CSV table of C-alpha atoms and ligand atoms in Angstrom, one decimal:
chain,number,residue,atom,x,y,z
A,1,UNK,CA,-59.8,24.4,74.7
A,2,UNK,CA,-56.6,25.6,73.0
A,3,UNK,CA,-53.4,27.0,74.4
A,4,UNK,CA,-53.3,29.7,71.7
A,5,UNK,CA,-53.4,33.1,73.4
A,6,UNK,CA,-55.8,35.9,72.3
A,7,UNK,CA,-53.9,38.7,70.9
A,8,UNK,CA,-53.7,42.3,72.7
A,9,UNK,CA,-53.7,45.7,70.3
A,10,UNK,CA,-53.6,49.2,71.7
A,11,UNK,CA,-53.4,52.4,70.6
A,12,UNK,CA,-50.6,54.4,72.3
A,13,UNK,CA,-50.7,57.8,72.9
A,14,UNK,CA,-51.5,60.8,75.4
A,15,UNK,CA,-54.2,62.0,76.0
A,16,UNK,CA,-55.4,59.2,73.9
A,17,UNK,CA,-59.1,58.7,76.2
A,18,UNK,CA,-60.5,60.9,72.7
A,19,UNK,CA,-59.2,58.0,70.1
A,20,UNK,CA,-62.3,56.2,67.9
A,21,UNK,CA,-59.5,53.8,67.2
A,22,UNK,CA,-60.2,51.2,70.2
A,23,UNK,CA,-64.3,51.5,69.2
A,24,UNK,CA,-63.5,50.9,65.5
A,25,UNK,CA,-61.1,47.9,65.9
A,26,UNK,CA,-63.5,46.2,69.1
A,27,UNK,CA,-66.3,46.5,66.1
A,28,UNK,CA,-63.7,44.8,63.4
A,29,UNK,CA,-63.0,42.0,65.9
A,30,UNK,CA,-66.8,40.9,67.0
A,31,UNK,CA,-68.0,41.8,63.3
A,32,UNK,CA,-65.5,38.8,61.7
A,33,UNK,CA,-65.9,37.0,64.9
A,34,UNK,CA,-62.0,37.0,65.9
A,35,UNK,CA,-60.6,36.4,69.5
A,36,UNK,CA,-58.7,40.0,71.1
A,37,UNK,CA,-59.2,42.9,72.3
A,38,UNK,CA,-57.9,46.4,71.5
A,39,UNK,CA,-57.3,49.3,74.6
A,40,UNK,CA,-56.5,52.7,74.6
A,41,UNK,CA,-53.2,53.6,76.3
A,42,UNK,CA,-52.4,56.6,78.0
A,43,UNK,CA,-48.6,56.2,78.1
A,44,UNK,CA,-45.9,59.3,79.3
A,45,UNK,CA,-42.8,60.0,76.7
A,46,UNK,CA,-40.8,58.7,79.4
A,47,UNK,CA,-42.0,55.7,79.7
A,48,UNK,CA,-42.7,55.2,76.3
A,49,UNK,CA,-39.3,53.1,75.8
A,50,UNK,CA,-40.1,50.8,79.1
A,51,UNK,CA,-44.0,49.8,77.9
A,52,UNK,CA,-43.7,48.5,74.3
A,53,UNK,CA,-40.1,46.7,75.8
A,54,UNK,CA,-43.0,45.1,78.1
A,55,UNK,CA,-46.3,44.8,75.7
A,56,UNK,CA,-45.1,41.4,73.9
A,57,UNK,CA,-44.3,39.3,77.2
A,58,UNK,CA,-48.3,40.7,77.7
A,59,UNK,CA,-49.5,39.0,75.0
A,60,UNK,CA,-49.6,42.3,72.4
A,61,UNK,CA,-49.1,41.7,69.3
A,62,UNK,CA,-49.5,45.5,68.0
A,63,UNK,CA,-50.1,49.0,68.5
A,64,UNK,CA,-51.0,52.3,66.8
A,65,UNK,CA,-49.4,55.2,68.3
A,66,UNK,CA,-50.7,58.3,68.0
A,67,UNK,CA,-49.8,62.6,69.1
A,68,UNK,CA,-47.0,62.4,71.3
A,69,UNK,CA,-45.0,59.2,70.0
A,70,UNK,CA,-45.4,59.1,66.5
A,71,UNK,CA,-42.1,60.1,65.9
A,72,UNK,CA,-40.0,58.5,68.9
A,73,UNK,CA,-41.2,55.3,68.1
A,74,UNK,CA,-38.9,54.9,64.9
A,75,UNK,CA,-36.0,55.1,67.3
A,76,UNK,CA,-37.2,52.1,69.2
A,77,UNK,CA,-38.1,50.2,66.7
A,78,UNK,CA,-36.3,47.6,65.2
A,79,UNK,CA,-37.2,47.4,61.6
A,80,UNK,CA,-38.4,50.8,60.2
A,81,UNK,CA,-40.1,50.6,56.7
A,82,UNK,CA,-39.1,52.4,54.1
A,83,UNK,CA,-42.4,54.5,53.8
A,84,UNK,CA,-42.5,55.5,57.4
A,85,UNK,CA,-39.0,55.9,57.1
A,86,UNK,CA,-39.6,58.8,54.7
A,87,UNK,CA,-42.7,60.2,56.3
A,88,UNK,CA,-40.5,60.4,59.8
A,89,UNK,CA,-43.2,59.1,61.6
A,90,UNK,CA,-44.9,55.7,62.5
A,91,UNK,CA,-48.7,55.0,63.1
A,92,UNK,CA,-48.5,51.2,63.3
A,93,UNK,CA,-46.3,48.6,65.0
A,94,UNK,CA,-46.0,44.9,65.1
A,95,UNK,CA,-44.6,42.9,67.6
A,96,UNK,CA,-43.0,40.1,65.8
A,97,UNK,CA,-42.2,36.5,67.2
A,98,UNK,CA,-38.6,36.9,66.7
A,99,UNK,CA,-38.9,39.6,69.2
A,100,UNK,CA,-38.3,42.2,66.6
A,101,UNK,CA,-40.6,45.5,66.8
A,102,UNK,CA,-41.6,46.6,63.1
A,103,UNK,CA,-43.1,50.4,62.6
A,104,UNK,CA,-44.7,51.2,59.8
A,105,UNK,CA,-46.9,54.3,58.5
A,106,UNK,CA,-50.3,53.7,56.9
A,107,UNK,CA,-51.6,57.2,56.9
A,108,UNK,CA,-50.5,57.9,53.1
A,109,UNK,CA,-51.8,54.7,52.7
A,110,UNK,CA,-54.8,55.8,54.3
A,111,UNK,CA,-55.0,59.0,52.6
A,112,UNK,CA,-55.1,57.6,49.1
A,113,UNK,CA,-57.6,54.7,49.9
A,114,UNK,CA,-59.8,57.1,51.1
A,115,UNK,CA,-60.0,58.9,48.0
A,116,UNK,CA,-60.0,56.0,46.0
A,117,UNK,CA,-62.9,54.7,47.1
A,118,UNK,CA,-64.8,58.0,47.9
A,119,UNK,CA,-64.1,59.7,44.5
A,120,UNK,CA,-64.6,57.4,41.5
A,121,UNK,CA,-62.1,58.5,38.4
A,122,UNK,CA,-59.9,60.4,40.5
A,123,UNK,CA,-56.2,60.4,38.6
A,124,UNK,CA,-53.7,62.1,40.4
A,125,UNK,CA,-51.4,61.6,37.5
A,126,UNK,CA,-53.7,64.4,35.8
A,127,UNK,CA,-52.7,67.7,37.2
A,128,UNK,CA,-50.4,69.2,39.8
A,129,UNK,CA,-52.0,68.6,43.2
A,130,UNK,CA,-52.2,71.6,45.7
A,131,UNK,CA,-51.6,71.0,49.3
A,132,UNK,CA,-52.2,73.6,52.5
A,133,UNK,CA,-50.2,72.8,55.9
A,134,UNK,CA,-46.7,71.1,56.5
A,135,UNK,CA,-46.9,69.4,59.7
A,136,UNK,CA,-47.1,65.6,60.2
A,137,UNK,CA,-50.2,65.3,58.3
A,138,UNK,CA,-48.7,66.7,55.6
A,139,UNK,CA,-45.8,64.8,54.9
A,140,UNK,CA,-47.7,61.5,55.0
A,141,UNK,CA,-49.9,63.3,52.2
A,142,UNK,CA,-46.4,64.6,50.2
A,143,UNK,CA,-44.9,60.9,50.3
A,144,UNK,CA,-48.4,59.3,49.4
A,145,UNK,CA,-49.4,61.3,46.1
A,146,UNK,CA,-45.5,61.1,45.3
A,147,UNK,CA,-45.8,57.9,45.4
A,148,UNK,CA,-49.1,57.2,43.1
A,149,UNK,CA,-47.2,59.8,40.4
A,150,UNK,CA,-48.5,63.0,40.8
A,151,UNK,CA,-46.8,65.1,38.1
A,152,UNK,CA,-46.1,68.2,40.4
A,153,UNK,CA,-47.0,69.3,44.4
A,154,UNK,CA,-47.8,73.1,45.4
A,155,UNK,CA,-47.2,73.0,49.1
A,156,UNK,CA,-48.3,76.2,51.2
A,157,UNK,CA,-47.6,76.9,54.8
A,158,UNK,CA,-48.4,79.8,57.4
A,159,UNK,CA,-44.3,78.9,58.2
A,160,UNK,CA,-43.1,79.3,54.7
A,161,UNK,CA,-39.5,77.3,56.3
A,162,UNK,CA,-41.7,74.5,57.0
A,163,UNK,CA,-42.3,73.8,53.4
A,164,UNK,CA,-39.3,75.1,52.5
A,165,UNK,CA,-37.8,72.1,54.7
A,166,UNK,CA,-40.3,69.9,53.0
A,167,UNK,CA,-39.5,70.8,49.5
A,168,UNK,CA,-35.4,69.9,50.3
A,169,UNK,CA,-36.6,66.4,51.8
A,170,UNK,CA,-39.1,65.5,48.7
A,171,UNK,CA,-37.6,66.7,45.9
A,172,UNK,CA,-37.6,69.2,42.8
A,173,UNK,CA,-41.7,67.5,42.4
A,174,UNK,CA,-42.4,70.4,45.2
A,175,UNK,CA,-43.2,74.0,44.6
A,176,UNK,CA,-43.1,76.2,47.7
A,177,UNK,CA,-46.0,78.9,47.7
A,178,UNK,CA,-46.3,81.6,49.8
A,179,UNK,CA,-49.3,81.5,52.5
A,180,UNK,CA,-50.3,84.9,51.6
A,181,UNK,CA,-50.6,83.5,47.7
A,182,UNK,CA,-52.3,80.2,48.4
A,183,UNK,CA,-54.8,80.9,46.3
A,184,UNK,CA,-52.9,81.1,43.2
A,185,UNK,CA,-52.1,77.6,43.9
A,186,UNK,CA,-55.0,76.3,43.1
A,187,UNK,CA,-55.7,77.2,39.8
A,188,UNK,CA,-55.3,74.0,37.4
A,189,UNK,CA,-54.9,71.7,40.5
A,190,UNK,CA,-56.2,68.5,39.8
A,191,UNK,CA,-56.2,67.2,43.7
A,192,UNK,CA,-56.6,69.7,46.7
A,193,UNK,CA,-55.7,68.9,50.2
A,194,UNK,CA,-56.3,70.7,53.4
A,195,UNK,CA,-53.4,69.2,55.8
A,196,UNK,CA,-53.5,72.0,58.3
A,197,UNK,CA,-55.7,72.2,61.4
A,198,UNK,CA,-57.8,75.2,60.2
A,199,UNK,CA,-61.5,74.8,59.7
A,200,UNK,CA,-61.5,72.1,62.8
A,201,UNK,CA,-64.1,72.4,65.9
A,202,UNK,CA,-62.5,75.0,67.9
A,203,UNK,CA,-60.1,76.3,65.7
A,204,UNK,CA,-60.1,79.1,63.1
A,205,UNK,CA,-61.5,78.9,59.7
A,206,UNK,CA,-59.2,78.8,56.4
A,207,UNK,CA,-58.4,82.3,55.0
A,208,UNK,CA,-57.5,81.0,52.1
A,209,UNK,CA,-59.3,82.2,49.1
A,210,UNK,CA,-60.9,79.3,46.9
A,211,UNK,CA,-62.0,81.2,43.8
A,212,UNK,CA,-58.8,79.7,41.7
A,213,UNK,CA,-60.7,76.4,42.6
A,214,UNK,CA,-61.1,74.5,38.7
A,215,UNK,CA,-65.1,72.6,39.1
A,216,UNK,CA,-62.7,69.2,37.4
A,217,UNK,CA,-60.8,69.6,41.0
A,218,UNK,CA,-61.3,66.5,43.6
A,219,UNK,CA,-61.1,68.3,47.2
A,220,UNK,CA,-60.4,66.7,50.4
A,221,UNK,CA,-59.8,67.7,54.0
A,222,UNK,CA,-57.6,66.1,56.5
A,223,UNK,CA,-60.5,67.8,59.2
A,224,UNK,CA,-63.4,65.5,60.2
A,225,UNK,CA,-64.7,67.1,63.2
A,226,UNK,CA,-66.9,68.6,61.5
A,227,UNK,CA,-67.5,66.2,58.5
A,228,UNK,CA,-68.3,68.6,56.3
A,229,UNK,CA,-65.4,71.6,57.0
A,230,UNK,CA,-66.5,75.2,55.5
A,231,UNK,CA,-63.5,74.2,53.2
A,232,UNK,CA,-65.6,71.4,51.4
A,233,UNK,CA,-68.7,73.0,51.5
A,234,UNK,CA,-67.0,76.0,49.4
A,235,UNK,CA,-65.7,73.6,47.3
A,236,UNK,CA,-68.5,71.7,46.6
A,237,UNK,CA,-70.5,74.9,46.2
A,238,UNK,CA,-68.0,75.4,43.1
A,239,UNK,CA,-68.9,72.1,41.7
A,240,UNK,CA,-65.6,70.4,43.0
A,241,UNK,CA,-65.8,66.2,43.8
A,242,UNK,CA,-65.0,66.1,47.6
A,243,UNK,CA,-64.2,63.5,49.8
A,244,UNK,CA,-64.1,63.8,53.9
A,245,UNK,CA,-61.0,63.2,55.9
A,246,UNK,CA,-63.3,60.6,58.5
A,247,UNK,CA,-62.3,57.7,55.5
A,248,UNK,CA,-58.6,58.2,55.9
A,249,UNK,CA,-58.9,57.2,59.3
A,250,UNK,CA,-60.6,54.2,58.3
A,251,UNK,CA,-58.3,53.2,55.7
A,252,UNK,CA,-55.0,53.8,58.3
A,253,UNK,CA,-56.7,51.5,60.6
A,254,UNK,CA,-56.8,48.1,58.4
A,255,UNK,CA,-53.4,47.5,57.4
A,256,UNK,CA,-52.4,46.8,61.4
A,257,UNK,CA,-55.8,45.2,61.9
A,258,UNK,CA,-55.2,42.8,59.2
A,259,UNK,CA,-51.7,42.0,60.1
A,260,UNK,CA,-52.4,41.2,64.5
A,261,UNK,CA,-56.0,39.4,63.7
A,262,UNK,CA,-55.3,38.0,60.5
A,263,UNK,CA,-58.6,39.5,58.4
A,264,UNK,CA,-58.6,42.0,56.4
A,265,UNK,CA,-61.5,44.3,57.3
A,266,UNK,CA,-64.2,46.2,55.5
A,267,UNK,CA,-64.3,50.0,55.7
A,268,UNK,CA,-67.7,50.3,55.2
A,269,UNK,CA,-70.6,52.7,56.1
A,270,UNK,CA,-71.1,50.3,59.5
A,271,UNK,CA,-67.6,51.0,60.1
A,272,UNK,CA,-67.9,54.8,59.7
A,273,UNK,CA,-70.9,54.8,62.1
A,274,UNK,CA,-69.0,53.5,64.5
A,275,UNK,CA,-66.3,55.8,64.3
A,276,UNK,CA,-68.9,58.3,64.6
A,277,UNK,CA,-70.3,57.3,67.5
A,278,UNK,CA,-73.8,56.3,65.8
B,301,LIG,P1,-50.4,67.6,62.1
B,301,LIG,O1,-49.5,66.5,62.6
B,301,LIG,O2,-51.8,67.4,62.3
B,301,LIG,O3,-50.0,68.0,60.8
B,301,LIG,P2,-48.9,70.0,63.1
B,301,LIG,O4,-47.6,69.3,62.8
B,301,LIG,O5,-49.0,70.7,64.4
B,301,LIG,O6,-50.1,68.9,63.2
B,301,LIG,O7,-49.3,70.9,61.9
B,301,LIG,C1,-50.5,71.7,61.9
B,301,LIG,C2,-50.6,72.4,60.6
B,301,LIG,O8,-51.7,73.3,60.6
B,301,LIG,C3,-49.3,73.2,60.2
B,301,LIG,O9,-49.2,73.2,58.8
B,301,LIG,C4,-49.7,74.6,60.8
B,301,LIG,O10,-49.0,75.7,60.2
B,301,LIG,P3,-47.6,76.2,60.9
B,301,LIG,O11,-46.6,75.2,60.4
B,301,LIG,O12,-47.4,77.5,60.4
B,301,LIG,O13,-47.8,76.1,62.4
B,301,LIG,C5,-51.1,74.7,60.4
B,301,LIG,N1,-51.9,75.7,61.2
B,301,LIG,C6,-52.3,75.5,62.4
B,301,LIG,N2,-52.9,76.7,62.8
B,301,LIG,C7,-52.9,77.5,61.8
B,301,LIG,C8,-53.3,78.9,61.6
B,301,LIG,N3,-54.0,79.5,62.5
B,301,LIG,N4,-53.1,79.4,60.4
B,301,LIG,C9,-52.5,78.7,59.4
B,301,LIG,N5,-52.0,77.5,59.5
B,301,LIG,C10,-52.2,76.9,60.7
């Protein structure tokens, strides 16, 4: 018997009863063996400030929080850093024993792991990359290939002020396109990104003509209900590499794992299964 207690994780959003996150990290913890547990939280904006004051005396030692607190959470937080800081947004907090809450993003981190380990050779110092939406999703993906060098970003949004906004926060790197010529974006792009919400169950497919699309291109979609979006299937029909959004989930999700349960976990075809509900 040891007094040690077994450390709490949630994820922290509403609605939040749809999240894979509490079945991917409850696999993590029984797979390495690890005491813990890890609930789903449906948790009001107002009393957002009032729960994560009370989650450490609980015994929590994280969180992720999701759609509607990614962005209040930086205000609470204690130490913000730098790269969520930039994004505007957290996914991620630790509960630290000084008492201190820390909020970081992982989602560009995410994003980039995802397509490091789905697309073998990718450089995204080779080309200009090309990327649809400006929302949330978005800016994770602007401050991630920033950061691994990419020489030049075409952003696109239905709101051109939106990217317009974007391109004033990130830097002369960004080229504003108009959403009626997102096409012409695309031609020479080396990485191409779907970061809006079109193409997922429910919602409207992507107008957006493909036929710029160079065959050299890697193509990836934030999307992953379905897996495969019309998007990636066009894409792949024009000989483009393509990688799945499902991985950058995966990939968001171990950095916080690692850092309340001490192991770093595999994301691994088991691990996607499980997301997936197999
Ligand atoms: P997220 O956090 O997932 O990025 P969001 O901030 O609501 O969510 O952004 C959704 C993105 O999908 C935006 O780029 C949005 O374009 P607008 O900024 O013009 O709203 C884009 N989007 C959603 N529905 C769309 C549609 N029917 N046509 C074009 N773009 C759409």
């Amino acid at each position: 018997m040891t007094n040690r207690k077994i450390p709490l994780a949630a994820v922290i959003g509403s609605p939040v009863a749809h999240s894979r996150s509490p079945a991917l990290h409850t696999h993590w913890l029984k797979k390495y063996g690890l005491h813990g547990h890890y609930v789903p939280m449906d948790v009001s904006q107002h009393d957002l400030p009032e729960v994560l004051a009370a989650l450490p005396k609980m015994g929590f030692v994280g969180a992720n929080v999701t759609i509607p607190h990614k962005e209040t959470v930086l205000k609470l937080a204690n130490v913000v850093t730098d790269r969520a800081a930039l994004i505007g947004a957290a996914n991620t907090l630790i509960f630290r024993s000084d008492g201190k809450m820390h909020a970081d993003n992982t989602d560009g981190y995410g994003f980039i792991e995802n397509l490091r380990h789905n697309a073998p050779g990718w450089d995204p110092k080779s080309g200009p990359a090309a990327v649809l939406g400006a929302g949330g999703a978005a800016r994770a993906v602007l401050a991630s290939l920033l950061d691994v060098g990419v020489p030049e970003i075409r952003l696109s949004n239905r709101t051109r002020a939106r990217s317009e906004a974007l391109r004033k926060e990130f830097g002369a790197k960004i080229n504003v396109y108009d959403w009626v010529k997102a096409g012409n974006m695309l031609d020479t792009a080396a990485t191409v990104v779907n970061a809006t919400s079109l193409g997922m169950d429910g919602k409207s497919e992507m107008r957006v003509p493909l036929d710029a699309l160079s065959p050299n291109a890697l193509v990836t979609d934030l999307v992953y209900t379905p897996l495969e979006t019309e998007f990636l299937r066009t894409a792949k029909t024009a000989g483009c590499m393509t990688v799945d959004g499902l991985g950058m989930l995966l990939f968001q999700a171990a950095p916080g794992f690692e850092r309340w349960f001490g192991v770093r976990p595999e994301v691994d075809e088991e691990a996607r299964r499980v997301v997936l509900g197999l």
